mmCIF file of C-alpha atoms in Angstrom:
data_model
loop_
_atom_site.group_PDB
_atom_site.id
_atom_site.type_symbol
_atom_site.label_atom_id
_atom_site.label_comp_id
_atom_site.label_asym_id
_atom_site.label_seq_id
_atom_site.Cartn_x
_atom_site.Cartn_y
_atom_site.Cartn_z
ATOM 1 C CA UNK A 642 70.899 68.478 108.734
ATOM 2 C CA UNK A 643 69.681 67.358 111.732
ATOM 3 C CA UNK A 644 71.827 65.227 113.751
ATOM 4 C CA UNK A 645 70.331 62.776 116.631
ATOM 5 C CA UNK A 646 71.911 61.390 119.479
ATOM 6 C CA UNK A 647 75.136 61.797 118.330
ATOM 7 C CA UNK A 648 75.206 59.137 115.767
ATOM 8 C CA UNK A 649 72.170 59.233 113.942
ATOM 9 C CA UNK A 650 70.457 61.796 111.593
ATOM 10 C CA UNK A 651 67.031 62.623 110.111
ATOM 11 C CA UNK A 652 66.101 62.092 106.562
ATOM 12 C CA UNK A 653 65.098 65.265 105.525
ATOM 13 C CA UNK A 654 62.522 63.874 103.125
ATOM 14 C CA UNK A 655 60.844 61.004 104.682
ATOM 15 C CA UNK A 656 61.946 62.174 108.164
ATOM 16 C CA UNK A 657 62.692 58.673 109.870
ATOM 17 C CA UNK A 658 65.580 58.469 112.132
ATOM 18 C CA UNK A 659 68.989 56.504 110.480
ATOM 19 C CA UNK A 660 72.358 55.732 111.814
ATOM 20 C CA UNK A 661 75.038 57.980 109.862
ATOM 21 C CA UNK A 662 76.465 55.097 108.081
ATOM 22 C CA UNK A 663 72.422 54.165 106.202
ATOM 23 C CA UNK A 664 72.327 58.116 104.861
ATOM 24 C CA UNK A 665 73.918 60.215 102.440
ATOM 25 C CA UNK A 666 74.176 63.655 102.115
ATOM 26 C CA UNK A 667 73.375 65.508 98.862
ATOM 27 C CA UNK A 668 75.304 68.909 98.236
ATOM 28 C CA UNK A 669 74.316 71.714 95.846
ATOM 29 C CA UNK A 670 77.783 72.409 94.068
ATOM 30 C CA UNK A 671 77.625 75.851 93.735
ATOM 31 C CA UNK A 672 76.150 76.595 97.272
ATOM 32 C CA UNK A 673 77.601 74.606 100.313
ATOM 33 C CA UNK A 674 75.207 75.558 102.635
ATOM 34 C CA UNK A 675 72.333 73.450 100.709
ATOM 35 C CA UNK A 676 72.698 70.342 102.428
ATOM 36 C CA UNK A 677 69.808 67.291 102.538
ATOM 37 C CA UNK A 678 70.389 64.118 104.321
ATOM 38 C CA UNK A 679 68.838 61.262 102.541
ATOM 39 C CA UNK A 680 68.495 57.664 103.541
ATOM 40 C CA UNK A 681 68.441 55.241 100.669
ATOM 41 C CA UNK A 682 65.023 54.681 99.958
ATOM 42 C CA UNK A 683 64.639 58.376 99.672
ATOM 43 C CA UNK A 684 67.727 58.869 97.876
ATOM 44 C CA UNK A 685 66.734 56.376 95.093
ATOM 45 C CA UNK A 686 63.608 58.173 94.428
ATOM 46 C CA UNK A 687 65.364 61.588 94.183
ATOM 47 C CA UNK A 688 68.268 60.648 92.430
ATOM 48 C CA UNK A 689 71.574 62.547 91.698
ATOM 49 C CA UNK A 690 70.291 65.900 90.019
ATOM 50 C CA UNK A 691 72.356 67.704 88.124
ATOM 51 C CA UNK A 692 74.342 69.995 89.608
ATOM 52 C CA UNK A 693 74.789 68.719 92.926
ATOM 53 C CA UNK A 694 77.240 66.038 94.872
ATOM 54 C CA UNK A 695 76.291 63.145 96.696
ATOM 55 C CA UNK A 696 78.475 61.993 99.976
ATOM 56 C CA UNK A 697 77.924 58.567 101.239
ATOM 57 C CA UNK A 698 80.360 58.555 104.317
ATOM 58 C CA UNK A 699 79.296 60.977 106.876
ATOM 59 C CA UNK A 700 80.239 59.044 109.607
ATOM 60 C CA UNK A 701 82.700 61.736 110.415
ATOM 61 C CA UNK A 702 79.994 63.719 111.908
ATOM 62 C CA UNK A 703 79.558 61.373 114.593
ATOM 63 C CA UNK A 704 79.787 62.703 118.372
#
């Protein structure tokens, strides 16, 4: 996940730039470290697979 300017991350599909509180983070449930940010757009296209956990409030990650 890459995190910009303290408030903002990357999509890690489309790659645009998107305040924390536009993007959600999808989470493999059986490894932790598999993380994707994805803003909405993207995340409606990929969908909620099987498997894995979606978290819509990362705001918490803000600096």
């Amino acid at each position: 996940m890459k995190i910009v300017d303290g408030d903002k991350a990357e999509c890690d599909r489309c790659e645009s730039v998107f305040p924390l509180e536009d993007v959600s983070l999808l989470e493999k449930e059986t490894n932790r470290d598999y993380e994707r940010v994805l803003c909405a757009d993207c995340l409606e296209v990929v969908g909620v697979p099987r498997g894995y956990s979606l978290r819509r409030d990362i705001t918490h990650l803000a600096r």
